[in-house]
Short mmCIF file of C-alpha atoms in Angstrom, two decimals:
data_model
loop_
_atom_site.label_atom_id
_atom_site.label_comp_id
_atom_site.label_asym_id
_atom_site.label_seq_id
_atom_site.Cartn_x
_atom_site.Cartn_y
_atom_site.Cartn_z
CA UNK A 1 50.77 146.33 172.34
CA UNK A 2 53.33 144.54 169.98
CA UNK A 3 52.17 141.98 167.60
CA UNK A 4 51.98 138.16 168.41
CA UNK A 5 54.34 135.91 166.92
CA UNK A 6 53.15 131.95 166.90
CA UNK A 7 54.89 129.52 165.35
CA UNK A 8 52.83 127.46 164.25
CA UNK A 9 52.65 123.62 163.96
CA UNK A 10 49.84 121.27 162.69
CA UNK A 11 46.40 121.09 164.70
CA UNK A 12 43.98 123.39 165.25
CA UNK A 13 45.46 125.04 168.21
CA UNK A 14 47.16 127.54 166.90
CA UNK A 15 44.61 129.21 164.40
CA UNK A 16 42.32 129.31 167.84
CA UNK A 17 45.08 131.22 169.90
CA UNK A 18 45.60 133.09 166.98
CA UNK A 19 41.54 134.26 166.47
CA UNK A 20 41.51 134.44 170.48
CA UNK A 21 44.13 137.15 170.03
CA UNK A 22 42.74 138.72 167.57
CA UNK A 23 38.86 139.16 169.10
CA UNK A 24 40.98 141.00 171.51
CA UNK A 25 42.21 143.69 169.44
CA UNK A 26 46.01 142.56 169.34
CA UNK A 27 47.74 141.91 165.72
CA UNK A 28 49.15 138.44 164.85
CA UNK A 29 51.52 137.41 162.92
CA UNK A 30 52.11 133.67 161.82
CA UNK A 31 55.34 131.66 160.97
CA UNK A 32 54.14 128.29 159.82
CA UNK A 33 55.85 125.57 159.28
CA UNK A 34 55.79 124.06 155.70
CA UNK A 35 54.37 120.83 155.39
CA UNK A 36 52.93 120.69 158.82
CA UNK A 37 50.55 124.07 159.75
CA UNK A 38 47.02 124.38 158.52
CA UNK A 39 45.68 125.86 155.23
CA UNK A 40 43.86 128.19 157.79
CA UNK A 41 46.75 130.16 158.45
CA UNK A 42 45.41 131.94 155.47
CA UNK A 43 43.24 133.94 157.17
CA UNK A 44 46.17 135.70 158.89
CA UNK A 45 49.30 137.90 158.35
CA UNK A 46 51.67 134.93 157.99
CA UNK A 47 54.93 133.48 156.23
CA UNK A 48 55.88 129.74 155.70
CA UNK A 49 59.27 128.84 156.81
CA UNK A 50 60.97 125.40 156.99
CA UNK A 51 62.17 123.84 159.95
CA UNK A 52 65.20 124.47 159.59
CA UNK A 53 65.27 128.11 158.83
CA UNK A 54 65.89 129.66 162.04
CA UNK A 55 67.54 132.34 160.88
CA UNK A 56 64.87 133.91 158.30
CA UNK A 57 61.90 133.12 160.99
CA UNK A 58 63.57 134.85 163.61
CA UNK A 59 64.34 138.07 160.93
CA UNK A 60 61.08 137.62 160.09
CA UNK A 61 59.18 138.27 163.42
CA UNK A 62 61.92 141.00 164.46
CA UNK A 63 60.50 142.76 161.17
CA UNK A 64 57.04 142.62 162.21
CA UNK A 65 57.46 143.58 165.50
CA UNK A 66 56.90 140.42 167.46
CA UNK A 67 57.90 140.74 170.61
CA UNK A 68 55.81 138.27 172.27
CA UNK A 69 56.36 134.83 170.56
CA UNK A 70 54.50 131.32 171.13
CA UNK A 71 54.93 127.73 170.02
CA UNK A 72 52.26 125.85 169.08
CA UNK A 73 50.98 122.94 167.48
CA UNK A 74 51.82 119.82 166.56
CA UNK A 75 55.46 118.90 165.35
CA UNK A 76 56.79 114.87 164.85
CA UNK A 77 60.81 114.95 166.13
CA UNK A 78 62.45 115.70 162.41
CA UNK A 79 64.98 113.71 161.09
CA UNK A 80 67.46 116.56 161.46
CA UNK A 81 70.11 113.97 158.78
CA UNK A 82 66.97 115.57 156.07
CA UNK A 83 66.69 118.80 157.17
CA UNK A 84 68.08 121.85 155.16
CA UNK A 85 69.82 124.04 157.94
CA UNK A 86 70.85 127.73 157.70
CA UNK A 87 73.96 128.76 159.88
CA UNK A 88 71.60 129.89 162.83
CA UNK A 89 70.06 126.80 162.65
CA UNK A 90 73.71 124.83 162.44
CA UNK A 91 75.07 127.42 165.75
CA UNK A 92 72.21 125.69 167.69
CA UNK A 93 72.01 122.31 166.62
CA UNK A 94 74.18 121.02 169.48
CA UNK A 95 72.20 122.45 171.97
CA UNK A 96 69.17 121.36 170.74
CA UNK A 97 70.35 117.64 170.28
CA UNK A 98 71.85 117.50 173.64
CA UNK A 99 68.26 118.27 174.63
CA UNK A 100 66.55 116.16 172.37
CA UNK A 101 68.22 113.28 174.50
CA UNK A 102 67.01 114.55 177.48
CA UNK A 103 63.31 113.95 176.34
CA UNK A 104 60.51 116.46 174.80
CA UNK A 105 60.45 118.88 177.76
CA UNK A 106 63.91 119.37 177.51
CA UNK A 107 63.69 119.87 173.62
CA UNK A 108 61.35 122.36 174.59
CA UNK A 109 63.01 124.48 176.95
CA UNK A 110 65.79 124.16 174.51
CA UNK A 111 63.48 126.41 171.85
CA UNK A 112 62.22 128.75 174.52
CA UNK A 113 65.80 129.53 175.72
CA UNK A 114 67.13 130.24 172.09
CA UNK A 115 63.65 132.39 171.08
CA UNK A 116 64.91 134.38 174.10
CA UNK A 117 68.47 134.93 173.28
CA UNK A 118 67.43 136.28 170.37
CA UNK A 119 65.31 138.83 172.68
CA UNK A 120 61.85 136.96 172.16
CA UNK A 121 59.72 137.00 175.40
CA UNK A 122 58.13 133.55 174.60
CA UNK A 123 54.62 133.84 176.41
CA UNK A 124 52.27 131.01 176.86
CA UNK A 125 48.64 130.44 175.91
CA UNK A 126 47.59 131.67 179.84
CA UNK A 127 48.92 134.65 178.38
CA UNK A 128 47.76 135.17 175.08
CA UNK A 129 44.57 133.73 175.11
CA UNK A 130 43.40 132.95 178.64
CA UNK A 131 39.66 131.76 176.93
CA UNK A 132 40.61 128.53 175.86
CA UNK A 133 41.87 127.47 179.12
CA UNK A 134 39.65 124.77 180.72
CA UNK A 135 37.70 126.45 183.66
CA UNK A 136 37.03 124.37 186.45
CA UNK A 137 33.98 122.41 187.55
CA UNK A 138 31.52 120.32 185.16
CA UNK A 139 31.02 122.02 181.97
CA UNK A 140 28.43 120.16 180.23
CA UNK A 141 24.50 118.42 181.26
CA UNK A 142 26.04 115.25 182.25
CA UNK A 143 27.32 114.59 185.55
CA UNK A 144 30.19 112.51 186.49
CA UNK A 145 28.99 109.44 188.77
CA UNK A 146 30.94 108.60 192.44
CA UNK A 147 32.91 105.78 190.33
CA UNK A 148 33.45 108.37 187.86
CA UNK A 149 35.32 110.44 190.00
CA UNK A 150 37.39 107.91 191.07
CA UNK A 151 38.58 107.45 188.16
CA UNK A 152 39.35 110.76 187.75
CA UNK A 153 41.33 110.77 190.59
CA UNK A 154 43.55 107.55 189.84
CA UNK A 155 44.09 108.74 186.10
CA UNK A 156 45.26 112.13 187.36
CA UNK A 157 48.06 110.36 189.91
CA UNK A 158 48.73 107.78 186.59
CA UNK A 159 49.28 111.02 184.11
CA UNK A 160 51.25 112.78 187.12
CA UNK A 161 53.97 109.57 187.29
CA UNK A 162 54.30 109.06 183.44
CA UNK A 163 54.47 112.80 183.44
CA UNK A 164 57.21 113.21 185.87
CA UNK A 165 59.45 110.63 183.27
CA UNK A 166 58.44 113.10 180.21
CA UNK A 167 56.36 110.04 178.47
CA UNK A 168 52.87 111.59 178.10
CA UNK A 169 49.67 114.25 179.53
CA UNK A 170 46.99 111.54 179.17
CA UNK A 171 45.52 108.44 180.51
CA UNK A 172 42.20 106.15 180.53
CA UNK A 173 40.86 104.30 183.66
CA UNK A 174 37.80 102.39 184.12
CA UNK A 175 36.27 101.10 187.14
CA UNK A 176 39.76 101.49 188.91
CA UNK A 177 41.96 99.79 186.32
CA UNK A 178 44.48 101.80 184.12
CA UNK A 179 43.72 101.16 180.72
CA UNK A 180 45.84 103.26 178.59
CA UNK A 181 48.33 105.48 178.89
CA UNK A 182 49.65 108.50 176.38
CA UNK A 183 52.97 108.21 174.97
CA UNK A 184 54.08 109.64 171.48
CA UNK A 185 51.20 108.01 169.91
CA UNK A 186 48.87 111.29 170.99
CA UNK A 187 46.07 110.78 172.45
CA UNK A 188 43.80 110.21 169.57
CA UNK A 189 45.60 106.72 169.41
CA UNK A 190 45.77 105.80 172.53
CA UNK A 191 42.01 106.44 172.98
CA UNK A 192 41.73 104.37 169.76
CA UNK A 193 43.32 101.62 171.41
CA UNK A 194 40.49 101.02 173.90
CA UNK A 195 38.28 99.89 171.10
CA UNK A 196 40.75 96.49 171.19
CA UNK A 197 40.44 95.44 174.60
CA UNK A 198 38.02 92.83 175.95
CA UNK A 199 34.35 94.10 176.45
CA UNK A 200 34.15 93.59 180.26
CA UNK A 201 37.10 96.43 180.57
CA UNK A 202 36.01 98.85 178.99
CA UNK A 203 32.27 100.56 178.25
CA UNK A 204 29.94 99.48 175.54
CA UNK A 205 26.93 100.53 173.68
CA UNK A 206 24.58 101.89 175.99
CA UNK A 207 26.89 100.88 178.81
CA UNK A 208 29.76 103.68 179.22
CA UNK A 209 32.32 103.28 181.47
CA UNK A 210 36.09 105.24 182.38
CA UNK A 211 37.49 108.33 181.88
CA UNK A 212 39.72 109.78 179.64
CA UNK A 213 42.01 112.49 182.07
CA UNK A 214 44.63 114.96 180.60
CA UNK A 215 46.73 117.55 182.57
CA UNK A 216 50.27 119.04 182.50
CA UNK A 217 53.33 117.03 183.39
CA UNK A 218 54.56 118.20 186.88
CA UNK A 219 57.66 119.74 184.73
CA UNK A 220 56.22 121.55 182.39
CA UNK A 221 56.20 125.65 182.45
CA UNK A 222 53.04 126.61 181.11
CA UNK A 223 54.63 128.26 177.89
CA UNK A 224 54.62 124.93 175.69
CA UNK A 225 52.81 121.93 174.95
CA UNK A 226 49.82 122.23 177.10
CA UNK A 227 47.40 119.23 176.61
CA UNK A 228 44.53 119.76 174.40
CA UNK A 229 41.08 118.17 173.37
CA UNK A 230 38.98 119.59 170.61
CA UNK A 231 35.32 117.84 169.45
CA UNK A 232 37.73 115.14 167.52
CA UNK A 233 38.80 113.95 171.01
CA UNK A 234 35.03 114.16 172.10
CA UNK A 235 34.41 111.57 169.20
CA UNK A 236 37.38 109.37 169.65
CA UNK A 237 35.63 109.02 173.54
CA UNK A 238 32.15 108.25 172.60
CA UNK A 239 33.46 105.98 169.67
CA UNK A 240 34.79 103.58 172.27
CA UNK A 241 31.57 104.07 174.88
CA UNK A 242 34.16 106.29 178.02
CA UNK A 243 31.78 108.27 180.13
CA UNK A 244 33.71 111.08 180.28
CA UNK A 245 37.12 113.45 180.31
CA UNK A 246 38.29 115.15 182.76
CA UNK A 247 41.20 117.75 182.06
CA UNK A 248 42.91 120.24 184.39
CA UNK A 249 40.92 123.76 184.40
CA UNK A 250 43.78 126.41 184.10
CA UNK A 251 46.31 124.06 182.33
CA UNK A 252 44.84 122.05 179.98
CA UNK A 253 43.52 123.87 176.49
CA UNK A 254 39.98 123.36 175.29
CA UNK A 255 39.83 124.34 171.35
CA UNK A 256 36.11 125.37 170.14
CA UNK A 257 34.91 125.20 173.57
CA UNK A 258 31.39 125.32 173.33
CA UNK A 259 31.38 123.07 169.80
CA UNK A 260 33.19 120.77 172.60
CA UNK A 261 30.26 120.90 175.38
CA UNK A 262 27.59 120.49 172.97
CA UNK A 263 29.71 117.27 171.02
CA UNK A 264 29.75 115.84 175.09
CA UNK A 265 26.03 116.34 175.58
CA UNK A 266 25.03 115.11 172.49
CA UNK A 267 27.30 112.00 173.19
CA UNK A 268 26.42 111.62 176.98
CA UNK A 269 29.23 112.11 177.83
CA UNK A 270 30.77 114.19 180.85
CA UNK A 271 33.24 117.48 181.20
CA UNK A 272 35.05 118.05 183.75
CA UNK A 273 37.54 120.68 184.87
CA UNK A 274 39.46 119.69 188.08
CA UNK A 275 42.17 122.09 189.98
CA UNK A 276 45.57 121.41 190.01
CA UNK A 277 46.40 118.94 192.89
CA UNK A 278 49.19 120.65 195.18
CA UNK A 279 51.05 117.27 195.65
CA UNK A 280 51.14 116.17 192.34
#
C-alpha cells in the first residue's frame, strides 16, 4: 500500500483523515500549506509548502511515494497578484483561472485534473477514511419531531438548488421558512446569522426550533470539498436554540464523531443522517 498524500488546508479535517488512515495501518504523508494548516500536522511525516509551489509539492510527494493524493481543508481564493509562483505553478495558472471563473467546483476539478497529469490518483475521503462519513439514520438520544423532518426535507431541496449554481452545501429552515442559506461565508457564519433575526422565526431558550441541513452539491465528485460539521458546528446550533442537523450519511463528513453525538445530546439537540435523494 503506497503512502497517502493530503494536502492539507486549515480545519480540522485533514489531521482526522490523516489519524483515520493511520489507525488503519497505511503511512501518511502531509504537504501543508503555510499560513493556513494546523500546528497538528506535527504529529505527522509532513513538509510546509506555499501555495504557490506546485512544483516542489508535487517533487515532494513523488519522493515519498504518494501515489494516492487528497485535498483537504479549508483554503480562502488567494490573491494570485501576491502569490510567489514557481514555473509549474506559472504553466498552470491559465487553466486554473479560467476555472476559477467558472465557480469553486470548477476550481476544483481544475486541481484534481493537474494532480493527475502529474500521475497522482487523487482519491476522496470515501476512500481513505470511510469512518468519518455520516452513516445514516438518527445518531444521537434526541429524536427529530414530524415538523422537524419537514424541515429536513425543504432544506435538503433549498441546499440541492443553491448547490446546482455552485453557491453553497448548507441551509437553515424553521417551521417551513428558509432562513439562511450557505454561501462563502461557511457555515459557521451563516448559522451565526440566525442569532439576528426576529424571535418568532427562529427558536429560543427552552423553545428550539429548525434545522440546520448540509449535503453535497448535485455536481460535486466525491473527491473534494465534502461538507463537514465538527462539535464547533454543534455549538454554533445550540447557541442560536435549532433543534437539530441533518447531513447526508455517505457524503457529508462528521469530524470527532462521537465528541459530536455527545455535544448534540448534551445540547438537545438532534442528528440525523438522511440518504441521498435520487432526484436531487
Amino acid at each position: 500500500m503506497t503512502v497517502l498524500g493530503i494536502i492539507a488546508g486549515g480545519g480540522d479535517l485533514p489531521i482526522a483523515i490523516a489519524e483515520c488512515a493511520r489507525e488503519s495501518g497505511r503511512a501518511v504523508f502531509i504537504a501543508a500549506l503555510k499560513g493556513i494548516a494546523g500546528k497538528d500536522v506535527g504529529r505527522f511525516e509532513h513538509v510546509w509548502i506555499s501555495i504557490g509551489e506546485t512544483g516542489r509539492a508535487f517533487r515532494l510527494l513523488h519522493e515519498h511515494d504518494c501515489h494516492d493524493v487528497l485535498l483537504a481543508g479549508k483554503v480562502a481564493r488567494p490573491n494570485w497578484a501576491d502569490i510567489k509562483l514557481d514555473l509549474k505553478s506559472v504553466t498552470y495558472l491559465p487553466k486554473v483561472m479560467a476555472a476559477a471563473l467558472k465557480g469553486d467546483d470548477a476550481l476544483l476539478r481544475s486541481f484534481v485534473e493537474i494532480l493527475e497529469a502529474d500521475g497522482f490518483h487523487v482519491v476522496g475521503v470515501a476512500e481513505a477514511a470511510p469512518g468519518l462519513l455520516a452513516p445514516e439514520g438518527v445518531l444521537g438520544k434526541v429524536q427529530p419531531s414530524t415538523q422537524n423532518r419537514a424541515d429536513i426535507e425543504l432544506a435538503r431541496k433549498t441546499v440541492a438548488a443553491i448547490g446546482a449554481l455552485d453557491i453553497g452545501q448548507g441551509a437553515i429552515v424553521a417551521d417551513g421558512l428558509v432562513l439562511a442559506v450557505e454561501a462563502a461565508e461557511g457555515t459557521d457564519a451563516m448559522t451565526g446569522r440566525i442569532g439576528s433575526l426576529s424571535p418568532h422565526l427562529r427558536g429560543a431558550a427552552g423553545k428550539p426550533k429548525g434545522v440546520l441541513v448540509k449535503a453535497r452539491k448535485p455536481t460535486q465528485d466525491g473527491k473534494t470539498d465534502l461538507p463537514v460539521i465538527g462539535v464547533q458546528t454543534v455549538a454554533n446550533a445550540a447557541a442560536v436554540s435549532l433543534a437539530g442537523i441533518a447531513v447526508e450519511a455517505g457524503g457529508a463528513l462528521i469530524v470527532n464523531k462521537r465528541s459530536v453525538i455527545e455535544t448534540a445530546d448534551e445540547a438537545g439537540l438532534f442528528l440525523v443522517g438522511f440518504p441521498r435523494s435520487p432526484d436531487l
